[in-house]
């Protein structure tokens, strides 16, 4: 289908939470699933369950109405595989079984009711699928419960669930944020997971915590409005949570960035996060846009698919959809491996991975007007649905493509984008952009030729050798771009 990966069949997950009921339809089963449709309804199923033990009739009616709409959308989209997940509210309510029978009638499949341990594991797997070598503790704050589980790479600890969801905490504290903070402190006092957190990363999942992160992002004027992998220093996050507990949330600078339906629970989410930080002493808080739903899909993948690099997988898909020649993109990446090795360009494994991703994205802007290819590609990449990458890495990918199209001066490059990475990473992005400009001047992004161009180092001179049957490729632009590239590395240039 035009605009999507050929042969892709959408897969859907319906997530029946304590606060929201959500449908996410993904383009296909993949290592880096791309949402093609995402809709939520704040039904508040968990409201009152902690007090009455039952789902409110009004909330049930709202949830079932949303599910009927979701079923129509899934059928119309041609979804063949769908999964219905139910969490704390349906799990804990006495009338939960009746509600779940109606869910099955509407959706056509039985809902998978997750235990607290199941929910913790799938949330952690969502982080494993979306972050590069995570190390710390994953926390998923829903409307009814908080799930905690330690994570180290692909290894998960034992999960635990706590009755600290935003809606439940609001009910239990009778609307007192200070009382909610005391409840959270007492509940988390003996948490085994938080005992392992000191000096590591706390990965925050859930709509209330993402809204809290969005508020912080707006209040400090952060330049990149992408919540996934947004990071806050632990001490700063502690003080920010304290402010959210103490002050009127409506008076915060940037509160307009948070939807009104989310604002009432922000102080309760802040109260729980405040106690997590005080107890666990994490180095930083990282927000994850992926959680239970993506963790469920990741868990269903074969082991070899789970081992795939999610960033490179996503860049590969975008390369297929947007570039003139995916074959050339891979040839470019392989050629630069040899060129960088020959010229002694020192890269970390992190930087090598980013460079390969940058090569897969190098030609994605070719349909844009030449005057705007750099800036348009920069914006698409910086705000793309990539996972397995932090914000400095996003800046590297965006800037390398900008330099590839706009030249190496960076005169039009936003100062806010420069703030996203350090000087070294900006320099590496500039070198990659210069190398891609050289390759484009040599072979015009056409496959099958680039590997025949050889670059070697002779003393302090970088030598580009063209075979006799390719000598017609030599021209002024090639000479200029080769010289510009190797000068960044401190070498003179010579073409044979």
PDB file of C-alpha atoms in Angstrom, residues 230-409:
ATOM      1  CA  UNK A 230      13.117  12.916  27.843  1.00  0.00           C
ATOM      2  CA  UNK A 231      15.513  12.988  30.788  1.00  0.00           C
ATOM      3  CA  UNK A 232      15.530  15.005  34.023  1.00  0.00           C
ATOM      4  CA  UNK A 233      18.272  14.985  36.654  1.00  0.00           C
ATOM      5  CA  UNK A 234      17.100  13.197  39.808  1.00  0.00           C
ATOM      6  CA  UNK A 235      17.562  16.155  42.148  1.00  0.00           C
ATOM      7  CA  UNK A 236      15.835  18.526  39.754  1.00  0.00           C
ATOM      8  CA  UNK A 237      12.944  16.084  39.346  1.00  0.00           C
ATOM      9  CA  UNK A 238      12.598  15.872  43.134  1.00  0.00           C
ATOM     10  CA  UNK A 239      12.328  19.656  43.452  1.00  0.00           C
ATOM     11  CA  UNK A 240       9.898  19.873  40.528  1.00  0.00           C
ATOM     12  CA  UNK A 241       7.646  17.234  42.099  1.00  0.00           C
ATOM     13  CA  UNK A 242       7.752  19.152  45.374  1.00  0.00           C
ATOM     14  CA  UNK A 243       6.570  22.279  43.544  1.00  0.00           C
ATOM     15  CA  UNK A 244       3.723  20.335  41.921  1.00  0.00           C
ATOM     16  CA  UNK A 245       2.613  19.083  45.341  1.00  0.00           C
ATOM     17  CA  UNK A 246       2.959  22.449  47.060  1.00  0.00           C
ATOM     18  CA  UNK A 247       1.706  24.958  44.462  1.00  0.00           C
ATOM     19  CA  UNK A 248      -1.471  25.317  42.415  1.00  0.00           C
ATOM     20  CA  UNK A 249      -0.840  23.304  39.250  1.00  0.00           C
ATOM     21  CA  UNK A 250      -2.852  25.810  37.191  1.00  0.00           C
ATOM     22  CA  UNK A 251      -0.318  28.543  38.006  1.00  0.00           C
ATOM     23  CA  UNK A 252       2.618  26.690  36.450  1.00  0.00           C
ATOM     24  CA  UNK A 253       4.382  28.186  33.463  1.00  0.00           C
ATOM     25  CA  UNK A 254       3.625  25.920  30.506  1.00  0.00           C
ATOM     26  CA  UNK A 255       0.490  24.314  32.011  1.00  0.00           C
ATOM     27  CA  UNK A 256      -1.270  24.885  28.678  1.00  0.00           C
ATOM     28  CA  UNK A 257       0.911  22.072  27.265  1.00  0.00           C
ATOM     29  CA  UNK A 258      -1.026  19.581  29.420  1.00  0.00           C
ATOM     30  CA  UNK A 259      -4.596  18.661  28.512  1.00  0.00           C
ATOM     31  CA  UNK A 260      -7.198  19.791  31.046  1.00  0.00           C
ATOM     32  CA  UNK A 261      -8.402  16.215  31.515  1.00  0.00           C
ATOM     33  CA  UNK A 262      -4.940  15.232  32.827  1.00  0.00           C
ATOM     34  CA  UNK A 263      -4.289  18.156  35.173  1.00  0.00           C
ATOM     35  CA  UNK A 264      -6.290  17.023  38.212  1.00  0.00           C
ATOM     36  CA  UNK A 265      -4.097  13.937  38.675  1.00  0.00           C
ATOM     37  CA  UNK A 266      -0.744  15.689  38.173  1.00  0.00           C
ATOM     38  CA  UNK A 267      -0.208  16.455  41.900  1.00  0.00           C
ATOM     39  CA  UNK A 268      -0.905  12.811  42.781  1.00  0.00           C
ATOM     40  CA  UNK A 269       1.516  11.580  40.117  1.00  0.00           C
ATOM     41  CA  UNK A 270       4.053  14.068  41.474  1.00  0.00           C
ATOM     42  CA  UNK A 271       3.486  12.806  45.019  1.00  0.00           C
ATOM     43  CA  UNK A 272       4.240   9.206  44.012  1.00  0.00           C
ATOM     44  CA  UNK A 273       7.294  10.172  41.923  1.00  0.00           C
ATOM     45  CA  UNK A 274       8.565  12.356  44.771  1.00  0.00           C
ATOM     46  CA  UNK A 275       8.531   9.364  47.142  1.00  0.00           C
ATOM     47  CA  UNK A 276      10.101   7.093  44.502  1.00  0.00           C
ATOM     48  CA  UNK A 277      12.995   9.542  44.145  1.00  0.00           C
ATOM     49  CA  UNK A 278      13.404  10.089  47.903  1.00  0.00           C
ATOM     50  CA  UNK A 279      13.440   6.356  48.566  1.00  0.00           C
ATOM     51  CA  UNK A 280      15.403   5.168  45.503  1.00  0.00           C
ATOM     52  CA  UNK A 281      17.808   8.101  44.897  1.00  0.00           C
ATOM     53  CA  UNK A 282      18.040   7.639  41.108  1.00  0.00           C
ATOM     54  CA  UNK A 283      20.581   9.568  39.056  1.00  0.00           C
ATOM     55  CA  UNK A 284      17.949  10.579  36.529  1.00  0.00           C
ATOM     56  CA  UNK A 285      14.329  10.164  35.463  1.00  0.00           C
ATOM     57  CA  UNK A 286      13.742   9.054  31.859  1.00  0.00           C
ATOM     58  CA  UNK A 287      10.227   9.071  30.413  1.00  0.00           C
ATOM     59  CA  UNK A 288       9.192   6.245  28.107  1.00  0.00           C
ATOM     60  CA  UNK A 289       6.360   6.516  25.595  1.00  0.00           C
ATOM     61  CA  UNK A 290       6.333   2.727  25.305  1.00  0.00           C
ATOM     62  CA  UNK A 291       4.957   0.485  27.997  1.00  0.00           C
ATOM     63  CA  UNK A 292       2.545  -2.395  28.497  1.00  0.00           C
ATOM     64  CA  UNK A 293       1.162  -2.433  24.934  1.00  0.00           C
ATOM     65  CA  UNK A 294       4.540  -2.434  23.215  1.00  0.00           C
ATOM     66  CA  UNK A 295       5.950  -4.795  25.829  1.00  0.00           C
ATOM     67  CA  UNK A 296       3.177  -7.263  25.002  1.00  0.00           C
ATOM     68  CA  UNK A 297       3.981  -7.098  21.277  1.00  0.00           C
ATOM     69  CA  UNK A 298       7.710  -7.378  21.949  1.00  0.00           C
ATOM     70  CA  UNK A 299       7.144 -10.461  24.087  1.00  0.00           C
ATOM     71  CA  UNK A 300       5.350 -12.132  21.161  1.00  0.00           C
ATOM     72  CA  UNK A 301       8.305 -11.666  18.777  1.00  0.00           C
ATOM     73  CA  UNK A 302      10.684 -14.572  18.141  1.00  0.00           C
ATOM     74  CA  UNK A 303      13.993 -14.287  20.023  1.00  0.00           C
ATOM     75  CA  UNK A 304      15.934 -13.376  16.885  1.00  0.00           C
ATOM     76  CA  UNK A 305      13.563 -10.482  16.150  1.00  0.00           C
ATOM     77  CA  UNK A 306      13.873  -9.232  19.734  1.00  0.00           C
ATOM     78  CA  UNK A 307      17.635  -9.002  19.210  1.00  0.00           C
ATOM     79  CA  UNK A 308      17.270  -6.642  16.232  1.00  0.00           C
ATOM     80  CA  UNK A 309      18.357  -3.034  16.740  1.00  0.00           C
ATOM     81  CA  UNK A 310      15.129  -0.976  17.027  1.00  0.00           C
ATOM     82  CA  UNK A 311      16.718   2.244  15.763  1.00  0.00           C
ATOM     83  CA  UNK A 312      18.248   0.663  12.680  1.00  0.00           C
ATOM     84  CA  UNK A 313      15.047  -1.281  12.037  1.00  0.00           C
ATOM     85  CA  UNK A 314      12.995   1.938  12.064  1.00  0.00           C
ATOM     86  CA  UNK A 315      15.547   3.755   9.870  1.00  0.00           C
ATOM     87  CA  UNK A 316      15.512   0.845   7.440  1.00  0.00           C
ATOM     88  CA  UNK A 317      11.727   1.144   7.078  1.00  0.00           C
ATOM     89  CA  UNK A 318      11.948   4.895   6.518  1.00  0.00           C
ATOM     90  CA  UNK A 319      14.719   4.338   3.984  1.00  0.00           C
ATOM     91  CA  UNK A 320      12.499   1.939   2.031  1.00  0.00           C
ATOM     92  CA  UNK A 321       9.593   4.399   2.115  1.00  0.00           C
ATOM     93  CA  UNK A 322      11.425   7.661   1.425  1.00  0.00           C
ATOM     94  CA  UNK A 323      14.779   7.178  -0.339  1.00  0.00           C
ATOM     95  CA  UNK A 324      15.520   6.771  -4.028  1.00  0.00           C
ATOM     96  CA  UNK A 325      17.621   3.644  -3.492  1.00  0.00           C
ATOM     97  CA  UNK A 326      17.725   1.612  -0.263  1.00  0.00           C
ATOM     98  CA  UNK A 327      20.584  -0.351  -1.840  1.00  0.00           C
ATOM     99  CA  UNK A 328      22.642   2.828  -2.116  1.00  0.00           C
ATOM    100  CA  UNK A 329      21.943   3.700   1.532  1.00  0.00           C
ATOM    101  CA  UNK A 330      23.461   0.410   2.673  1.00  0.00           C
ATOM    102  CA  UNK A 331      26.383   0.800   0.265  1.00  0.00           C
ATOM    103  CA  UNK A 332      26.996   4.273   1.703  1.00  0.00           C
ATOM    104  CA  UNK A 333      27.009   2.923   5.254  1.00  0.00           C
ATOM    105  CA  UNK A 334      29.416   0.107   4.344  1.00  0.00           C
ATOM    106  CA  UNK A 335      31.690   2.440   2.353  1.00  0.00           C
ATOM    107  CA  UNK A 336      31.955   4.903   5.229  1.00  0.00           C
ATOM    108  CA  UNK A 337      32.927   2.050   7.551  1.00  0.00           C
ATOM    109  CA  UNK A 338      35.998   1.522   5.350  1.00  0.00           C
ATOM    110  CA  UNK A 339      36.698   5.235   4.821  1.00  0.00           C
ATOM    111  CA  UNK A 340      36.537   6.065   8.530  1.00  0.00           C
ATOM    112  CA  UNK A 341      38.792   3.122   9.324  1.00  0.00           C
ATOM    113  CA  UNK A 342      41.330   4.142   6.635  1.00  0.00           C
ATOM    114  CA  UNK A 343      41.424   7.762   7.829  1.00  0.00           C
ATOM    115  CA  UNK A 344      41.595   6.856  11.511  1.00  0.00           C
ATOM    116  CA  UNK A 345      38.340   8.521  12.542  1.00  0.00           C
ATOM    117  CA  UNK A 346      37.849   7.608  16.192  1.00  0.00           C
ATOM    118  CA  UNK A 347      34.259   6.657  17.021  1.00  0.00           C
ATOM    119  CA  UNK A 348      32.587   4.987  19.962  1.00  0.00           C
ATOM    120  CA  UNK A 349      30.176   2.106  19.319  1.00  0.00           C
ATOM    121  CA  UNK A 350      27.370   4.576  20.086  1.00  0.00           C
ATOM    122  CA  UNK A 351      28.616   6.951  17.371  1.00  0.00           C
ATOM    123  CA  UNK A 352      29.138   4.174  14.809  1.00  0.00           C
ATOM    124  CA  UNK A 353      25.554   3.069  15.317  1.00  0.00           C
ATOM    125  CA  UNK A 354      24.297   6.624  14.836  1.00  0.00           C
ATOM    126  CA  UNK A 355      26.381   7.018  11.667  1.00  0.00           C
ATOM    127  CA  UNK A 356      24.864   3.897  10.117  1.00  0.00           C
ATOM    128  CA  UNK A 357      21.389   5.155  11.000  1.00  0.00           C
ATOM    129  CA  UNK A 358      22.271   8.532   9.452  1.00  0.00           C
ATOM    130  CA  UNK A 359      23.251   6.810   6.199  1.00  0.00           C
ATOM    131  CA  UNK A 360      19.888   5.025   6.043  1.00  0.00           C
ATOM    132  CA  UNK A 361      18.170   8.422   6.407  1.00  0.00           C
ATOM    133  CA  UNK A 362      20.528  10.427   4.187  1.00  0.00           C
ATOM    134  CA  UNK A 363      18.255  10.536   1.128  1.00  0.00           C
ATOM    135  CA  UNK A 364      14.845  10.753   2.799  1.00  0.00           C
ATOM    136  CA  UNK A 365      14.346  14.406   1.801  1.00  0.00           C
ATOM    137  CA  UNK A 366      15.007  14.076  -1.909  1.00  0.00           C
ATOM    138  CA  UNK A 367      11.425  14.912  -2.951  1.00  0.00           C
ATOM    139  CA  UNK A 368      11.524  18.272  -1.159  1.00  0.00           C
ATOM    140  CA  UNK A 369      12.616  21.477  -2.910  1.00  0.00           C
ATOM    141  CA  UNK A 370      16.456  21.630  -2.869  1.00  0.00           C
ATOM    142  CA  UNK A 371      16.400  24.855  -0.839  1.00  0.00           C
ATOM    143  CA  UNK A 372      14.492  23.180   1.989  1.00  0.00           C
ATOM    144  CA  UNK A 373      15.719  19.578   2.026  1.00  0.00           C
ATOM    145  CA  UNK A 374      18.040  20.109   4.940  1.00  0.00           C
ATOM    146  CA  UNK A 375      15.623  21.914   7.246  1.00  0.00           C
ATOM    147  CA  UNK A 376      12.662  19.688   6.368  1.00  0.00           C
ATOM    148  CA  UNK A 377      14.667  16.511   6.920  1.00  0.00           C
ATOM    149  CA  UNK A 378      16.029  17.894  10.185  1.00  0.00           C
ATOM    150  CA  UNK A 379      12.514  18.438  11.520  1.00  0.00           C
ATOM    151  CA  UNK A 380      11.214  15.050  10.360  1.00  0.00           C
ATOM    152  CA  UNK A 381      14.140  13.198  11.917  1.00  0.00           C
ATOM    153  CA  UNK A 382      14.234  15.184  15.171  1.00  0.00           C
ATOM    154  CA  UNK A 383      10.531  14.539  15.760  1.00  0.00           C
ATOM    155  CA  UNK A 384      10.286  11.036  14.243  1.00  0.00           C
ATOM    156  CA  UNK A 385       8.848   8.002  16.028  1.00  0.00           C
ATOM    157  CA  UNK A 386      12.281   6.503  16.637  1.00  0.00           C
ATOM    158  CA  UNK A 387      13.071   4.302  19.612  1.00  0.00           C
ATOM    159  CA  UNK A 388      16.372   2.990  20.903  1.00  0.00           C
ATOM    160  CA  UNK A 389      17.824   6.505  20.782  1.00  0.00           C
ATOM    161  CA  UNK A 390      18.276   9.342  23.259  1.00  0.00           C
ATOM    162  CA  UNK A 391      17.757  13.034  22.516  1.00  0.00           C
ATOM    163  CA  UNK A 392      21.436  13.827  21.766  1.00  0.00           C
ATOM    164  CA  UNK A 393      21.341  10.937  19.299  1.00  0.00           C
ATOM    165  CA  UNK A 394      18.272  12.423  17.614  1.00  0.00           C
ATOM    166  CA  UNK A 395      20.163  15.698  17.294  1.00  0.00           C
ATOM    167  CA  UNK A 396      23.105  13.880  15.661  1.00  0.00           C
ATOM    168  CA  UNK A 397      20.858  12.241  13.055  1.00  0.00           C
ATOM    169  CA  UNK A 398      19.008  15.486  12.332  1.00  0.00           C
ATOM    170  CA  UNK A 399      22.167  17.607  12.103  1.00  0.00           C
ATOM    171  CA  UNK A 400      24.093  15.149   9.897  1.00  0.00           C
ATOM    172  CA  UNK A 401      21.228  15.241   7.380  1.00  0.00           C
ATOM    173  CA  UNK A 402      21.121  19.033   7.637  1.00  0.00           C
ATOM    174  CA  UNK A 403      24.871  19.282   6.904  1.00  0.00           C
ATOM    175  CA  UNK A 404      24.455  16.777   4.078  1.00  0.00           C
ATOM    176  CA  UNK A 405      22.048  19.139   2.268  1.00  0.00           C
ATOM    177  CA  UNK A 406      22.822  22.641   3.530  1.00  0.00           C
ATOM    178  CA  UNK A 407      26.630  22.623   3.650  1.00  0.00           C
ATOM    179  CA  UNK A 408      29.027  22.548   6.557  1.00  0.00           C
ATOM    180  CA  UNK A 409      28.786  26.100   7.864  1.00  0.00           C
TER     181      UNK A 409
END
